[in-house]
């Protein structure tokens, strides 16, 4: 039972008409920040898109799969961006409005970043300008590594910047760094996060209790990635298989890690790397790949 073997991680499969923000908030509160990975389905209209076995669930449904006992879940999240310009402290904000950065109007700071960018960066900023918010600590956005990427929605006549944030994601003191997204940045970010995962797992004390290779994985990749972004099929899954190859033979017949998943209309996961345990915050992402890896513990 959950009482004797507490749930420690979750996979979620969510209909886009379900109130996902409330679900993630409640899971975080009830299970002390246990890692959650998942995605929103992408139906062509308001029609059922989630099934449990032969049962098709009604519009507005969600499936939550909780893990307990002798299995561990790791998460690798690649948001596909790279930072441009310096990191700023948010010194004034109002809900989703960034009013001031390092004591100057936010739009003025953005203009300075644009002025200092390369020609290629300015072209990307015209149609793919985002921002990264420090997600782990005050310095997390200094190199963009663990930033929570959020879209910039517009500006005000008073020089504030409107960004798409969830509850509690923006406050005075948050580190903010502008970001750009491209095919090259998405490739680089995925490679970097997979390399970081291998390194962090190597030095994690908890990893000693795990089998060397995962028994399987679930990939939730934005439907704006894939062929639309990279021009080839199976891009993310092939990068993942190559990165995991040195962990040892997977459970698949060819030695690969069995990998399932779907293209999503919104991805669910932490920021960066999670090796399990509590204390992580789950976010909704966009244009992101969220990889959940499942491991049997050594005594399974």
Coordinates of C-alpha atoms in Angstrom, one line a residue:
X1 CA 0.0 0.0 0.0
X2 CA 1.0 3.6 -0.3
X3 CA 1.2 3.9 3.4
X4 CA 3.8 1.2 3.8
X5 CA 5.7 2.0 0.6
X6 CA 5.3 5.7 -0.1
X7 CA 5.0 6.9 -3.6
X8 CA 8.2 8.6 -4.6
X9 CA 7.8 9.6 -8.3
X10 CA 5.1 9.9 -10.9
X11 CA 4.3 9.7 -14.6
X12 CA 1.4 11.7 -15.9
X13 CA -0.6 11.5 -19.1
X14 CA -2.9 14.5 -19.3
X15 CA -5.7 15.6 -21.6
X16 CA -5.2 19.3 -22.6
X17 CA -8.6 20.2 -21.2
X18 CA -7.7 18.9 -17.7
X19 CA -6.6 21.5 -15.0
X20 CA -3.0 20.3 -15.1
X21 CA -1.6 23.2 -12.9
X22 CA -3.8 22.2 -10.0
X23 CA -2.8 18.5 -10.4
X24 CA 1.0 19.4 -10.3
X25 CA 0.5 21.7 -7.3
X26 CA -1.3 19.0 -5.3
X27 CA 1.2 16.3 -6.2
X28 CA 4.0 18.6 -5.0
X29 CA 2.3 19.4 -1.8
X30 CA 1.2 15.8 -1.0
X31 CA 4.4 14.1 -1.9
X32 CA 7.1 16.6 -0.8
X33 CA 8.2 17.6 -4.3
X34 CA 8.5 14.1 -5.7
X35 CA 9.6 14.2 -9.3
X36 CA 6.8 14.2 -11.9
X37 CA 7.3 13.7 -15.7
X38 CA 4.6 13.6 -18.3
X39 CA 2.9 15.4 -21.2
X40 CA -0.4 16.8 -22.5
X41 CA -1.9 15.0 -25.5
X42 CA -2.4 16.9 -28.7
X43 CA -5.8 16.0 -30.2
X44 CA -7.0 17.8 -33.3
X45 CA -10.0 19.2 -31.4
X46 CA -12.0 18.8 -28.2
X47 CA -12.3 15.0 -28.4
X48 CA -11.1 12.1 -26.2
X49 CA -7.4 11.5 -26.4
X50 CA -6.5 9.5 -23.3
X51 CA -7.1 5.8 -22.8
X52 CA -6.4 3.3 -20.0
X53 CA -6.2 -0.1 -21.6
X54 CA -9.4 -0.6 -23.7
X55 CA -11.2 2.2 -21.9
X56 CA -11.2 5.6 -23.6
X57 CA -11.5 8.3 -21.0
X58 CA -13.7 11.4 -21.5
X59 CA -12.4 14.8 -22.4
X60 CA -10.7 16.5 -19.5
X61 CA -9.2 13.3 -18.0
X62 CA -5.7 12.5 -16.6
X63 CA -3.8 9.4 -15.7
X64 CA -1.3 9.5 -12.9
X65 CA 1.0 6.5 -12.4
X66 CA 2.8 6.5 -9.1
X67 CA 5.9 4.5 -8.3
X68 CA 6.8 3.0 -4.9
X69 CA 9.3 0.4 -3.7
X70 CA 12.2 -1.0 -5.6
X71 CA 12.2 1.3 -8.6
X72 CA 13.7 4.7 -9.2
X73 CA 12.9 7.4 -11.7
X74 CA 15.4 9.9 -13.1
X75 CA 14.5 12.8 -15.2
X76 CA 16.4 14.7 -18.0
X77 CA 14.8 17.9 -19.3
X78 CA 16.1 19.7 -22.3
X79 CA 14.3 23.0 -23.1
X80 CA 16.2 23.7 -26.3
X81 CA 17.5 27.2 -25.6
X82 CA 20.7 29.0 -25.0
X83 CA 21.3 32.3 -23.1
X84 CA 22.1 35.6 -24.7
X85 CA 23.4 38.6 -22.8
X86 CA 24.1 38.8 -19.0
X87 CA 22.1 37.6 -16.1
X88 CA 19.9 40.2 -14.3
X89 CA 18.2 40.3 -10.9
X90 CA 14.5 41.1 -11.1
X91 CA 14.2 44.2 -8.9
X92 CA 10.6 45.0 -9.6
X93 CA 7.7 42.9 -10.9
X94 CA 3.9 42.7 -10.8
X95 CA 2.5 39.2 -11.3
X96 CA 3.7 38.3 -14.8
X97 CA 5.2 41.7 -15.5
X98 CA 8.9 42.2 -15.2
X99 CA 9.2 45.9 -14.4
X100 CA 12.9 46.4 -13.6
X101 CA 16.1 44.4 -14.0
X102 CA 19.1 45.4 -11.9
X103 CA 17.3 48.7 -11.1
X104 CA 16.7 49.7 -14.7
X105 CA 13.4 49.4 -16.8
X106 CA 13.3 45.9 -18.1
X107 CA 12.8 47.0 -21.7
X108 CA 15.9 49.2 -21.6
X109 CA 18.0 46.2 -20.4
X110 CA 16.6 44.1 -23.2
X111 CA 17.5 46.8 -25.7
X112 CA 21.1 46.7 -24.4
X113 CA 21.2 42.9 -24.9
X114 CA 19.9 43.3 -28.4
X115 CA 22.5 46.0 -29.2
X116 CA 25.3 43.7 -28.0
X117 CA 24.0 40.6 -29.8
X118 CA 25.5 39.2 -33.0
X119 CA 23.6 39.5 -36.3
X120 CA 22.5 35.8 -36.1
X121 CA 21.4 36.3 -32.5
X122 CA 19.3 39.3 -33.4
X123 CA 17.6 37.4 -36.2
X124 CA 16.6 34.7 -33.8
X125 CA 15.5 37.3 -31.2
X126 CA 13.0 38.7 -33.7
X127 CA 10.9 35.5 -33.6
X128 CA 12.2 33.3 -30.8
X129 CA 13.0 35.5 -27.9
X130 CA 12.4 33.9 -24.5
X131 CA 13.7 34.3 -21.0
X132 CA 15.2 31.9 -18.4
X133 CA 14.3 32.3 -14.7
X134 CA 16.6 30.9 -12.0
X135 CA 14.9 27.7 -10.9
X136 CA 17.3 26.2 -8.3
X137 CA 19.0 29.2 -6.6
X138 CA 19.8 32.8 -7.1
X139 CA 22.7 32.1 -9.4
X140 CA 21.0 29.4 -11.4
X141 CA 20.4 31.7 -14.4
X142 CA 23.9 33.0 -14.5
X143 CA 24.9 30.5 -17.1
X144 CA 21.4 29.5 -18.3
X145 CA 22.1 25.9 -17.2
X146 CA 19.1 25.4 -14.9
X147 CA 16.9 28.2 -16.0
X148 CA 13.1 27.7 -16.3
X149 CA 12.4 29.0 -19.9
X150 CA 9.4 31.1 -20.3
X151 CA 8.0 32.9 -23.4
X152 CA 7.9 36.6 -23.7
X153 CA 4.4 37.7 -24.5
X154 CA 4.9 41.5 -25.1
X155 CA 5.9 44.8 -23.6
X156 CA 4.0 47.7 -22.0
X157 CA 4.3 51.4 -22.9
X158 CA 5.9 51.9 -19.5
X159 CA 8.8 49.6 -20.4
X160 CA 7.8 46.4 -18.6
X161 CA 8.1 42.9 -20.2
X162 CA 5.1 40.5 -20.0
X163 CA 6.2 36.9 -19.7
X164 CA 4.1 33.6 -19.5
X165 CA 4.7 32.4 -15.9
X166 CA 2.9 30.1 -13.5
X167 CA 2.1 30.8 -9.9
X168 CA 5.3 31.5 -7.8
X169 CA 7.7 31.4 -10.7
X170 CA 8.5 35.2 -10.8
X171 CA 9.3 37.3 -7.8
X172 CA 11.7 40.1 -6.7
X173 CA 15.2 38.5 -6.6
X174 CA 14.6 36.0 -9.4
X175 CA 17.6 35.8 -11.7
X176 CA 16.5 36.4 -15.3
X177 CA 18.5 35.9 -18.5
X178 CA 17.2 36.3 -22.1
X179 CA 17.2 33.2 -24.2
X180 CA 17.0 32.2 -27.9
X181 CA 15.9 28.9 -29.5
X182 CA 17.0 27.3 -32.7
X183 CA 17.8 23.9 -34.2
X184 CA 21.4 24.3 -33.1
X185 CA 20.5 25.4 -29.6
X186 CA 18.1 22.5 -29.2
X187 CA 20.7 20.0 -30.3
X188 CA 23.3 21.5 -28.0
X189 CA 21.0 21.6 -25.0
X190 CA 19.9 18.0 -25.4
X191 CA 23.5 16.9 -25.7
X192 CA 24.5 19.0 -22.7
X193 CA 21.8 17.7 -20.5
X194 CA 22.4 14.1 -21.4
X195 CA 26.1 14.6 -20.6
X196 CA 25.3 16.2 -17.3
X197 CA 23.0 13.4 -16.4
X198 CA 25.7 10.8 -17.0
X199 CA 28.2 12.9 -14.9
X200 CA 25.7 13.6 -12.0
X201 CA 24.6 10.0 -11.9
X202 CA 28.3 8.8 -11.7
X203 CA 28.8 10.9 -8.5
X204 CA 25.4 10.3 -6.9
X205 CA 25.6 8.1 -3.8
X206 CA 22.0 7.0 -4.5
X207 CA 23.1 5.6 -7.9
X208 CA 25.0 2.8 -6.1
X209 CA 21.7 1.1 -5.3
X210 CA 20.6 1.1 -8.9
X211 CA 21.1 -1.2 -11.8
X212 CA 23.7 0.3 -14.2
X213 CA 21.3 0.5 -17.2
X214 CA 17.7 1.6 -17.1
X215 CA 15.0 -1.0 -17.7
X216 CA 13.1 1.5 -19.8
X217 CA 12.3 5.1 -20.4
X218 CA 9.4 7.4 -21.4
X219 CA 10.0 10.4 -23.7
X220 CA 7.6 13.3 -23.8
X221 CA 8.7 15.5 -26.7
X222 CA 7.1 18.7 -27.9
X223 CA 5.2 18.3 -31.2
X224 CA 7.2 21.4 -32.4
X225 CA 10.4 19.3 -32.2
X226 CA 10.9 16.2 -34.3
X227 CA 11.0 16.6 -38.1
X228 CA 9.6 20.1 -37.8
X229 CA 12.7 21.3 -36.0
X230 CA 15.5 18.9 -36.9
X231 CA 14.4 17.8 -40.4
X232 CA 14.8 14.1 -39.5
X233 CA 12.8 11.4 -37.7
X234 CA 13.7 10.0 -34.3
X235 CA 16.2 12.7 -33.5
X236 CA 15.7 12.9 -29.8
X237 CA 15.3 9.2 -29.2
X238 CA 18.5 8.4 -31.2
X239 CA 20.5 11.0 -29.3
X240 CA 19.2 9.4 -26.0
X241 CA 20.1 5.9 -27.1
X242 CA 23.6 7.0 -28.1
X243 CA 24.1 8.8 -24.8
X244 CA 22.9 5.9 -22.7
X245 CA 24.9 3.3 -24.6
X246 CA 27.9 3.4 -22.2
X247 CA 25.7 2.7 -19.2
X248 CA 25.5 -1.0 -20.2
X249 CA 23.1 -3.2 -22.1
X250 CA 19.5 -2.1 -21.9
X251 CA 16.6 -4.5 -21.6
X252 CA 15.8 -4.4 -25.3
X253 CA 16.6 -7.3 -27.5
X254 CA 19.3 -5.3 -29.3
X255 CA 20.8 -4.0 -26.0
X256 CA 19.1 -0.6 -26.4
X257 CA 16.9 0.9 -23.7
X258 CA 13.2 0.3 -24.4
X259 CA 11.8 3.8 -25.0
X260 CA 8.2 4.8 -25.4
X261 CA 6.3 8.1 -25.3
X262 CA 4.6 10.6 -27.5
X263 CA 4.7 14.0 -29.0
X264 CA 3.0 16.4 -26.6
X265 CA 1.2 19.7 -26.6
X266 CA 3.0 20.7 -23.3
X267 CA 5.6 18.8 -21.4
X268 CA 5.7 18.2 -17.6
X269 CA 8.9 17.8 -15.6
X270 CA 11.5 19.5 -13.4
X271 CA 14.3 21.8 -14.7
X272 CA 17.5 20.2 -15.7
X273 CA 18.4 16.9 -14.0
X274 CA 16.6 15.0 -11.3
X275 CA 17.9 11.9 -9.7
X276 CA 14.9 11.3 -7.6
X277 CA 14.1 12.2 -4.0
X278 CA 11.9 15.0 -2.8
X279 CA 12.3 18.7 -3.0
X280 CA 12.0 19.2 -6.8
X281 CA 9.4 21.5 -8.3
X282 CA 7.5 20.4 -11.4
X283 CA 6.7 22.8 -14.2
X284 CA 4.8 22.9 -17.5
X285 CA 7.2 23.3 -20.4
X286 CA 7.1 24.1 -24.1
X287 CA 9.3 23.0 -27.0
X288 CA 11.0 20.7 -24.6
X289 CA 12.0 17.0 -24.3
X290 CA 11.3 15.4 -21.0
X291 CA 12.9 12.0 -20.5
X292 CA 11.9 9.7 -17.6
X293 CA 14.3 6.8 -17.0
X294 CA 13.2 3.9 -14.8
X295 CA 15.7 1.8 -12.9
X296 CA 15.3 -1.3 -10.7
X297 CA 17.2 -1.0 -7.5
X298 CA 20.1 -3.4 -7.0
X299 CA 18.1 -5.8 -4.8
X300 CA 15.1 -6.0 -7.1

